[in-house]
């Protein structure tokens, strides 16, 4: 079976973990600091704060920008649940708006309609590794007291008009969960250019203590600290992130060339001014195709290729998140029924790539 995910752990990662264990500095030591520095460099952001997951990074970022109970935060319903759950963790309400039918990212025109006096922030997800339309979104909130949070869990090293993901909005959150383009098993990172957000994030993720004074508690806080053990894996991977990205993009180009003329099968739409990092390579199986989406998934499985539906349900369908009605989100409804992601990890072999192309081209 050609799996969607196969983590990339080389001797280098093993040595890095071993080195940390030998030093005895296991939590928020020099390796966590080095990883933070690496992220300021990669994204050209002023500040970075490591956390123990992408979800805790989002919760921390929402706190740092001042989201509090009763506020509304606009986001996309076509994303992983953590995006929306992090809003509930603050006591605010997620407000879902529909997506763009080509990129599957949040549609700026719909955000515009959802903004009201209670709107405190917007979480914009760069879905599957492709940055959203940040120029349009940043204009929408100009002169309003609304913060834009970039959910960059899937978009490390992506670019939007020459700027790196992680530096496209007021504050950004990364995830190093085992399936992400850069991973350490679990882990996360916040990047920002805003000093006040940086200081608030630093205290929130460490029991509400300021960086300068331990045991002086400014507010409620959590234990969202990163360990040096896992930071050492992420730091090792950070040195390879350009190679990982190029590899994913090369595989995507090969797939695009092979699949672009297949009737009813839609390849991912990638925009010219963006660098898409293909966290997922997601096909759309439209009614014109010879198989239904689910039958196509079975066909791939029978031929030894794993695929997955990201995501099978829009988030407003779940009772704890329910806000709008199904009719309000026709694009999300349609894409959840037609999407299918196939393997695109950097460690696919040339033979595996050719085989996947063959199986799909000859379906
Ligand atoms: C993975 C992911 C998260 C959550 O990150 P964890 O590290 O698993 O907590 C949040 N948002 C998106 C879009 C993700 O893909």
Short mmCIF file of C-alpha atoms and ligand atoms in Angstrom, two decimals:
data_model
loop_
_atom_site.label_atom_id
_atom_site.label_comp_id
_atom_site.label_asym_id
_atom_site.label_seq_id
_atom_site.Cartn_x
_atom_site.Cartn_y
_atom_site.Cartn_z
CA UNK A 1 0.00 0.00 0.00
CA UNK A 2 1.26 3.48 -0.86
CA UNK A 3 0.31 5.41 2.25
CA UNK A 4 -0.61 9.08 2.44
CA UNK A 5 1.76 9.65 5.34
CA UNK A 6 5.16 8.18 6.09
CA UNK A 7 7.17 10.27 8.52
CA UNK A 8 10.65 11.29 7.52
CA UNK A 9 12.97 10.42 10.42
CA UNK A 10 16.62 10.09 9.47
CA UNK A 11 19.75 9.52 11.53
CA UNK A 12 19.96 13.31 11.91
CA UNK A 13 16.67 13.56 13.83
CA UNK A 14 17.68 10.60 16.02
CA UNK A 15 21.02 12.18 16.83
CA UNK A 16 19.37 15.51 17.63
CA UNK A 17 16.96 13.86 20.11
CA UNK A 18 19.80 11.94 21.68
CA UNK A 19 21.84 15.11 22.10
CA UNK A 20 18.99 16.80 23.96
CA UNK A 21 18.56 13.84 26.27
CA UNK A 22 22.25 13.95 27.08
CA UNK A 23 22.12 17.67 28.04
CA UNK A 24 19.23 17.14 30.45
CA UNK A 25 17.53 20.41 29.39
CA UNK A 26 14.23 18.90 28.32
CA UNK A 27 11.75 21.80 28.23
CA UNK A 28 12.05 25.29 26.71
CA UNK A 29 15.82 25.16 26.59
CA UNK A 30 18.26 26.30 23.93
CA UNK A 31 16.79 24.07 21.21
CA UNK A 32 13.30 25.53 21.61
CA UNK A 33 14.89 29.00 21.40
CA UNK A 34 16.84 27.99 18.30
CA UNK A 35 13.63 26.73 16.69
CA UNK A 36 11.89 30.03 17.47
CA UNK A 37 14.80 31.92 15.94
CA UNK A 38 14.61 29.66 12.88
CA UNK A 39 10.97 30.58 12.41
CA UNK A 40 11.61 34.32 12.66
CA UNK A 41 14.23 33.82 9.96
CA UNK A 42 12.08 31.64 7.70
CA UNK A 43 9.02 33.91 7.88
CA UNK A 44 10.91 37.20 8.32
CA UNK A 45 8.76 37.88 11.37
CA UNK A 46 10.07 39.78 14.39
CA UNK A 47 8.89 37.29 17.03
CA UNK A 48 8.17 33.59 17.41
CA UNK A 49 6.68 31.63 20.33
CA UNK A 50 6.87 27.83 20.43
CA UNK A 51 3.91 25.83 21.76
CA UNK A 52 3.11 22.16 22.23
CA UNK A 53 0.60 21.94 19.33
CA UNK A 54 -1.01 23.86 16.52
CA UNK A 55 -4.26 23.94 18.49
CA UNK A 56 -2.57 25.48 21.53
CA UNK A 57 -0.86 27.97 19.20
CA UNK A 58 -4.28 29.03 17.87
CA UNK A 59 -5.78 29.27 21.38
CA UNK A 60 -2.78 31.33 22.49
CA UNK A 61 -2.92 33.61 19.44
CA UNK A 62 -6.63 34.27 19.98
CA UNK A 63 -5.88 35.23 23.59
CA UNK A 64 -2.97 37.44 22.53
CA UNK A 65 -5.07 39.46 20.08
CA UNK A 66 -7.74 39.97 22.73
CA UNK A 67 -10.53 37.55 21.78
CA UNK A 68 -12.73 37.11 24.87
CA UNK A 69 -16.08 35.49 25.76
CA UNK A 70 -18.96 36.94 23.75
CA UNK A 71 -16.80 37.95 20.77
CA UNK A 72 -17.28 36.55 17.29
CA UNK A 73 -14.48 35.10 15.19
CA UNK A 74 -15.08 34.47 11.50
CA UNK A 75 -13.54 31.40 9.89
CA UNK A 76 -13.98 28.75 7.21
CA UNK A 77 -16.13 25.64 7.73
CA UNK A 78 -13.86 23.66 5.36
CA UNK A 79 -10.87 23.02 7.63
CA UNK A 80 -9.68 20.77 10.42
CA UNK A 81 -11.83 21.06 13.55
CA UNK A 82 -9.01 22.58 15.65
CA UNK A 83 -9.38 25.90 13.79
CA UNK A 84 -12.92 26.31 15.12
CA UNK A 85 -12.46 24.55 18.48
CA UNK A 86 -9.73 27.04 19.41
CA UNK A 87 -12.33 29.82 19.09
CA UNK A 88 -14.69 28.00 21.47
CA UNK A 89 -11.80 27.58 23.95
CA UNK A 90 -11.71 31.36 24.39
CA UNK A 91 -15.47 31.57 25.01
CA UNK A 92 -16.03 33.33 21.69
CA UNK A 93 -18.29 32.03 18.88
CA UNK A 94 -17.06 30.75 15.53
CA UNK A 95 -18.94 32.31 12.61
CA UNK A 96 -18.52 30.29 9.44
CA UNK A 97 -18.50 31.79 5.95
CA UNK A 98 -18.42 29.88 2.69
CA UNK A 99 -15.33 29.17 0.58
CA UNK A 100 -14.02 29.97 -2.88
CA UNK A 101 -14.92 27.15 -5.31
CA UNK A 102 -11.49 27.16 -6.99
CA UNK A 103 -9.04 27.34 -4.08
CA UNK A 104 -11.35 26.11 -1.26
CA UNK A 105 -10.02 28.95 0.89
CA UNK A 106 -12.30 31.38 2.69
CA UNK A 107 -14.10 33.79 0.33
CA UNK A 108 -13.33 37.44 1.21
CA UNK A 109 -16.72 38.67 -0.08
CA UNK A 110 -18.47 36.37 2.38
CA UNK A 111 -16.29 37.60 5.23
CA UNK A 112 -17.39 41.12 4.38
CA UNK A 113 -21.05 40.17 4.80
CA UNK A 114 -20.43 38.47 8.16
CA UNK A 115 -18.59 41.36 9.82
CA UNK A 116 -20.53 43.13 12.58
CA UNK A 117 -19.88 44.93 15.87
CA UNK A 118 -19.09 41.68 17.68
CA UNK A 119 -16.45 40.57 15.17
CA UNK A 120 -13.07 40.56 16.89
CA UNK A 121 -10.94 38.43 14.59
CA UNK A 122 -10.86 36.29 11.46
CA UNK A 123 -8.93 33.00 11.30
CA UNK A 124 -7.80 32.49 7.72
CA UNK A 125 -6.63 28.97 6.86
CA UNK A 126 -4.18 28.37 4.02
CA UNK A 127 -5.89 25.16 3.09
CA UNK A 128 -3.81 22.27 1.71
CA UNK A 129 -0.81 24.63 1.64
CA UNK A 130 -2.10 27.41 -0.60
CA UNK A 131 -2.27 30.93 0.88
CA UNK A 132 -5.69 32.57 0.92
CA UNK A 133 -6.46 35.92 -0.70
CA UNK A 134 -4.77 38.05 1.98
CA UNK A 135 -4.76 41.34 0.05
CA UNK A 136 -8.54 41.32 -0.16
CA UNK A 137 -8.93 40.13 3.43
CA UNK A 138 -6.54 42.68 4.92
CA UNK A 139 -8.38 45.49 3.08
CA UNK A 140 -11.73 44.36 4.53
CA UNK A 141 -10.64 45.00 8.10
CA UNK A 142 -8.75 48.23 7.49
CA UNK A 143 -9.66 50.84 10.12
CA UNK A 144 -11.79 48.28 11.94
CA UNK A 145 -10.76 46.77 15.24
CA UNK A 146 -10.52 43.28 13.75
CA UNK A 147 -7.39 41.09 13.80
CA UNK A 148 -6.45 38.58 11.14
CA UNK A 149 -4.96 35.30 12.35
CA UNK A 150 -3.23 33.10 9.79
CA UNK A 151 -3.76 29.37 10.39
CA UNK A 152 -0.55 28.24 8.70
CA UNK A 153 -0.70 24.66 10.01
CA UNK A 154 -0.61 23.36 6.43
CA UNK A 155 1.38 26.10 4.71
CA UNK A 156 4.92 26.24 6.05
CA UNK A 157 7.22 27.85 3.45
CA UNK A 158 4.32 28.84 1.18
CA UNK A 159 4.43 32.32 -0.33
CA UNK A 160 1.95 35.01 -1.22
CA UNK A 161 3.26 37.72 -3.56
CA UNK A 162 6.82 37.11 -2.36
CA UNK A 163 5.95 37.05 1.37
CA UNK A 164 6.22 33.88 3.43
CA UNK A 165 3.30 32.21 5.12
CA UNK A 166 3.56 33.14 8.77
CA UNK A 167 3.92 36.82 7.86
CA UNK A 168 0.74 37.46 5.89
CA UNK A 169 -1.48 38.76 8.71
CA UNK A 170 -1.29 40.08 12.30
CA UNK A 171 -0.26 36.77 13.83
CA UNK A 172 0.20 33.22 12.49
CA UNK A 173 0.10 29.67 13.86
CA UNK A 174 1.96 26.57 12.67
CA UNK A 175 1.54 22.90 13.63
CA UNK A 176 4.23 20.22 13.78
CA UNK A 177 1.81 17.33 14.11
CA UNK A 178 3.18 14.11 12.60
CA UNK A 179 1.38 14.50 9.25
CA UNK A 180 2.39 18.11 8.52
CA UNK A 181 4.98 19.26 5.98
CA UNK A 182 7.41 19.90 8.85
CA UNK A 183 6.79 17.74 11.88
CA UNK A 184 8.01 16.77 15.32
CA UNK A 185 5.16 14.44 16.32
CA UNK A 186 3.41 17.22 18.23
CA UNK A 187 4.27 20.90 18.44
CA UNK A 188 3.37 24.37 17.23
CA UNK A 189 4.68 27.88 16.63
CA UNK A 190 3.30 31.41 16.64
CA UNK A 191 4.89 34.16 14.56
CA UNK A 192 4.09 37.88 14.67
CA UNK A 193 5.58 41.33 14.18
CA UNK A 194 3.55 42.76 17.08
CA UNK A 195 5.47 43.00 20.36
CA UNK A 196 2.37 43.14 22.52
CA UNK A 197 0.96 39.96 20.92
CA UNK A 198 4.33 38.33 21.42
CA UNK A 199 4.47 39.14 25.15
CA UNK A 200 0.86 38.10 25.75
CA UNK A 201 1.39 34.83 23.87
CA UNK A 202 4.56 34.14 25.87
CA UNK A 203 2.76 34.44 29.20
CA UNK A 204 -0.44 32.64 28.19
CA UNK A 205 1.40 29.49 27.15
CA UNK A 206 3.42 29.45 30.39
CA UNK A 207 0.88 29.68 33.26
CA UNK A 208 0.32 33.42 32.89
CA UNK A 209 3.86 34.27 34.02
CA UNK A 210 5.82 37.01 32.31
CA UNK A 211 9.12 36.13 30.69
CA UNK A 212 10.97 38.29 33.21
CA UNK A 213 9.30 37.28 36.46
CA UNK A 214 8.53 33.72 37.43
CA UNK A 215 5.78 33.17 40.02
CA UNK A 216 4.18 36.54 39.23
CA UNK A 217 0.93 35.68 37.51
CA UNK A 218 -0.62 38.30 35.24
CA UNK A 219 -3.66 36.31 34.12
CA UNK A 220 -4.90 32.76 33.77
CA UNK A 221 -2.49 30.74 31.67
CA UNK A 222 -2.01 27.25 30.34
CA UNK A 223 0.88 24.85 30.11
CA UNK A 224 1.43 24.91 26.35
CA UNK A 225 5.23 24.71 26.48
CA UNK A 226 7.28 22.89 23.89
CA UNK A 227 9.89 20.32 24.89
CA UNK A 228 13.44 20.49 23.58
CA UNK A 229 13.17 16.78 22.77
CA UNK A 230 10.53 17.46 20.11
CA UNK A 231 11.94 20.87 19.15
CA UNK A 232 15.15 19.07 18.14
CA UNK A 233 13.18 17.05 15.55
CA UNK A 234 11.46 20.17 14.20
CA UNK A 235 14.76 22.07 14.09
CA UNK A 236 16.40 19.27 12.11
CA UNK A 237 13.44 19.24 9.71
CA UNK A 238 13.55 23.03 9.35
CA UNK A 239 16.93 22.67 7.63
CA UNK A 240 15.23 20.44 5.04
CA UNK A 241 12.06 22.44 4.56
CA UNK A 242 13.11 23.93 1.22
CA UNK A 243 13.92 20.49 -0.15
CA UNK A 244 10.63 19.09 1.18
CA UNK A 245 8.74 21.94 -0.48
CA UNK A 246 10.44 21.59 -3.85
CA UNK A 247 9.81 17.86 -3.82
CA UNK A 248 6.10 18.30 -3.10
CA UNK A 249 5.82 20.93 -5.83
CA UNK A 250 7.60 18.68 -8.35
CA UNK A 251 5.24 15.79 -7.62
CA UNK A 252 2.27 18.15 -7.94
CA UNK A 253 3.51 19.33 -11.37
CA UNK A 254 3.85 15.74 -12.55
CA UNK A 255 0.32 14.95 -11.34
CA UNK A 256 -1.07 18.14 -12.90
CA UNK A 257 0.45 17.32 -16.27
CA UNK A 258 -0.89 13.77 -16.14
CA UNK A 259 -4.40 14.55 -14.91
CA UNK A 260 -5.29 17.92 -16.38
CA UNK A 261 -7.13 16.58 -19.41
CA UNK A 262 -9.07 13.80 -17.72
CA UNK A 263 -12.77 14.50 -18.13
CA UNK A 264 -14.55 15.24 -14.87
CA UNK A 265 -11.39 15.15 -12.76
CA UNK A 266 -10.27 18.57 -11.56
CA UNK A 267 -6.67 19.19 -10.54
CA UNK A 268 -5.90 21.67 -7.73
CA UNK A 269 -6.22 25.27 -8.83
CA UNK A 270 -2.95 27.04 -8.06
CA UNK A 271 -2.73 30.78 -8.54
CA UNK A 272 0.22 32.39 -10.30
CA UNK A 273 1.21 34.89 -7.59
CA UNK A 274 1.33 32.18 -4.93
CA UNK A 275 3.67 29.39 -3.99
CA UNK A 276 1.48 26.41 -3.05
CA UNK A 277 3.31 23.89 -0.83
CA UNK A 278 0.86 21.01 -1.39
CA UNK A 279 0.34 19.78 2.14
CA UNK A 280 -2.36 17.87 0.31
CA UNK A 281 -2.82 17.20 -3.39
CA UNK A 282 -6.58 17.24 -3.62
CA UNK A 283 -8.51 16.20 -6.69
CA UNK A 284 -12.13 17.11 -7.30
CA UNK A 285 -14.24 14.28 -8.65
CA UNK A 286 -17.13 16.00 -10.43
CA UNK A 287 -20.29 14.36 -11.81
CA UNK A 288 -18.67 14.22 -15.29
CA UNK A 289 -16.08 11.66 -14.12
CA UNK A 290 -16.48 7.93 -14.76
CA UNK A 291 -16.48 7.05 -11.04
CA UNK A 292 -18.20 8.70 -8.11
CA UNK A 293 -15.78 10.09 -5.55
CA UNK A 294 -16.27 7.14 -3.21
CA UNK A 295 -16.00 4.56 -6.01
CA UNK A 296 -12.79 6.25 -7.19
CA UNK A 297 -11.42 6.03 -3.65
CA UNK A 298 -12.22 2.28 -3.65
CA UNK A 299 -10.58 1.87 -7.06
CA UNK A 300 -7.38 3.48 -5.75
CA UNK A 301 -7.49 1.30 -2.64
CA UNK A 302 -7.87 -1.88 -4.71
CA UNK A 303 -4.76 -0.79 -6.58
CA UNK A 304 -2.77 -0.25 -3.41
CA UNK A 305 -3.05 3.54 -3.18
CA UNK A 306 -4.32 5.13 -0.01
CA UNK A 307 -6.39 8.30 -0.36
CA UNK A 308 -8.44 10.36 2.08
CA UNK A 309 -11.30 12.79 2.20
CA UNK A 310 -10.17 16.11 3.64
CA UNK A 311 -12.76 17.01 4.83
CA UNK A 312 -15.90 14.88 4.72
CA UNK A 313 -18.17 17.31 6.63
CA UNK A 314 -18.25 21.09 6.87
CA UNK A 315 -17.81 22.09 10.51
CA UNK A 316 -21.17 23.83 11.01
CA UNK A 317 -22.76 20.40 10.81
CA UNK A 318 -21.44 19.48 14.27
CA UNK A 319 -23.71 20.44 17.12
CA UNK A 320 -21.07 22.09 19.33
CA UNK A 321 -20.08 24.30 16.40
CA UNK A 322 -23.46 24.65 14.71
CA UNK A 323 -24.24 28.16 13.64
CA UNK A 324 -25.69 28.60 10.21
CA UNK A 325 -27.86 26.38 8.07
CA UNK A 326 -26.68 24.04 5.34
CA UNK A 327 -28.14 26.26 2.64
CA UNK A 328 -25.77 29.04 3.66
CA UNK A 329 -22.72 27.12 2.51
CA UNK A 330 -23.38 25.59 -0.91
CA UNK A 331 -19.72 25.58 -1.98
CA UNK A 332 -18.46 23.84 1.17
CA UNK A 333 -21.26 21.28 0.87
CA UNK A 334 -20.31 20.51 -2.72
CA UNK A 335 -16.55 20.29 -2.16
CA UNK A 336 -16.90 17.95 0.85
CA UNK A 337 -18.72 15.57 -1.52
CA UNK A 338 -16.19 15.83 -4.37
CA UNK A 339 -12.71 16.14 -2.80
CA UNK A 340 -10.13 13.38 -2.55
CA UNK A 341 -6.48 13.72 -1.50
CA UNK A 342 -3.83 11.37 -2.88
CA UNK A 343 -0.27 10.75 -1.62
CA UNK A 344 2.20 13.61 -2.21
CA UNK A 345 4.74 13.16 0.60
CA UNK A 346 8.37 14.06 -0.29
CA UNK A 347 9.59 10.51 0.30
CA UNK A 348 7.45 8.96 -2.46
CA UNK A 349 9.79 7.18 -4.85
CA UNK A 350 9.88 7.92 -8.58
CA UNK A 351 8.40 4.47 -9.16
CA UNK A 352 5.55 5.13 -6.76
CA UNK A 353 4.78 8.45 -8.44
CA UNK A 354 4.76 6.82 -11.90
CA UNK A 355 2.56 4.04 -10.57
CA UNK A 356 0.02 6.47 -9.06
CA UNK A 357 -0.08 8.39 -12.35
CA UNK A 358 -0.57 5.17 -14.28
CA UNK A 359 -3.38 3.91 -12.06
CA UNK A 360 -5.28 7.19 -12.31
CA UNK A 361 -4.61 7.83 -16.00
CA UNK A 362 -5.86 4.33 -16.83
CA UNK A 363 -8.89 4.31 -14.53
C1 LIG B 1 -3.29 20.26 11.98
C2 LIG B 1 -4.11 21.50 11.98
C3 LIG B 1 -4.39 22.20 13.15
C4 LIG B 1 -4.08 21.66 14.53
O1 LIG B 1 -2.78 21.40 14.79
P1 LIG B 1 -2.38 20.31 15.92
O2 LIG B 1 -0.91 20.45 15.99
O3 LIG B 1 -2.85 18.97 15.46
O4 LIG B 1 -3.04 20.74 17.19
C5 LIG B 1 -5.08 23.39 13.04
N1 LIG B 1 -5.50 23.86 11.84
C6 LIG B 1 -5.26 23.21 10.71
C7 LIG B 1 -5.73 23.80 9.42
C8 LIG B 1 -4.57 22.00 10.73
O5 LIG B 1 -4.36 21.34 9.57
#
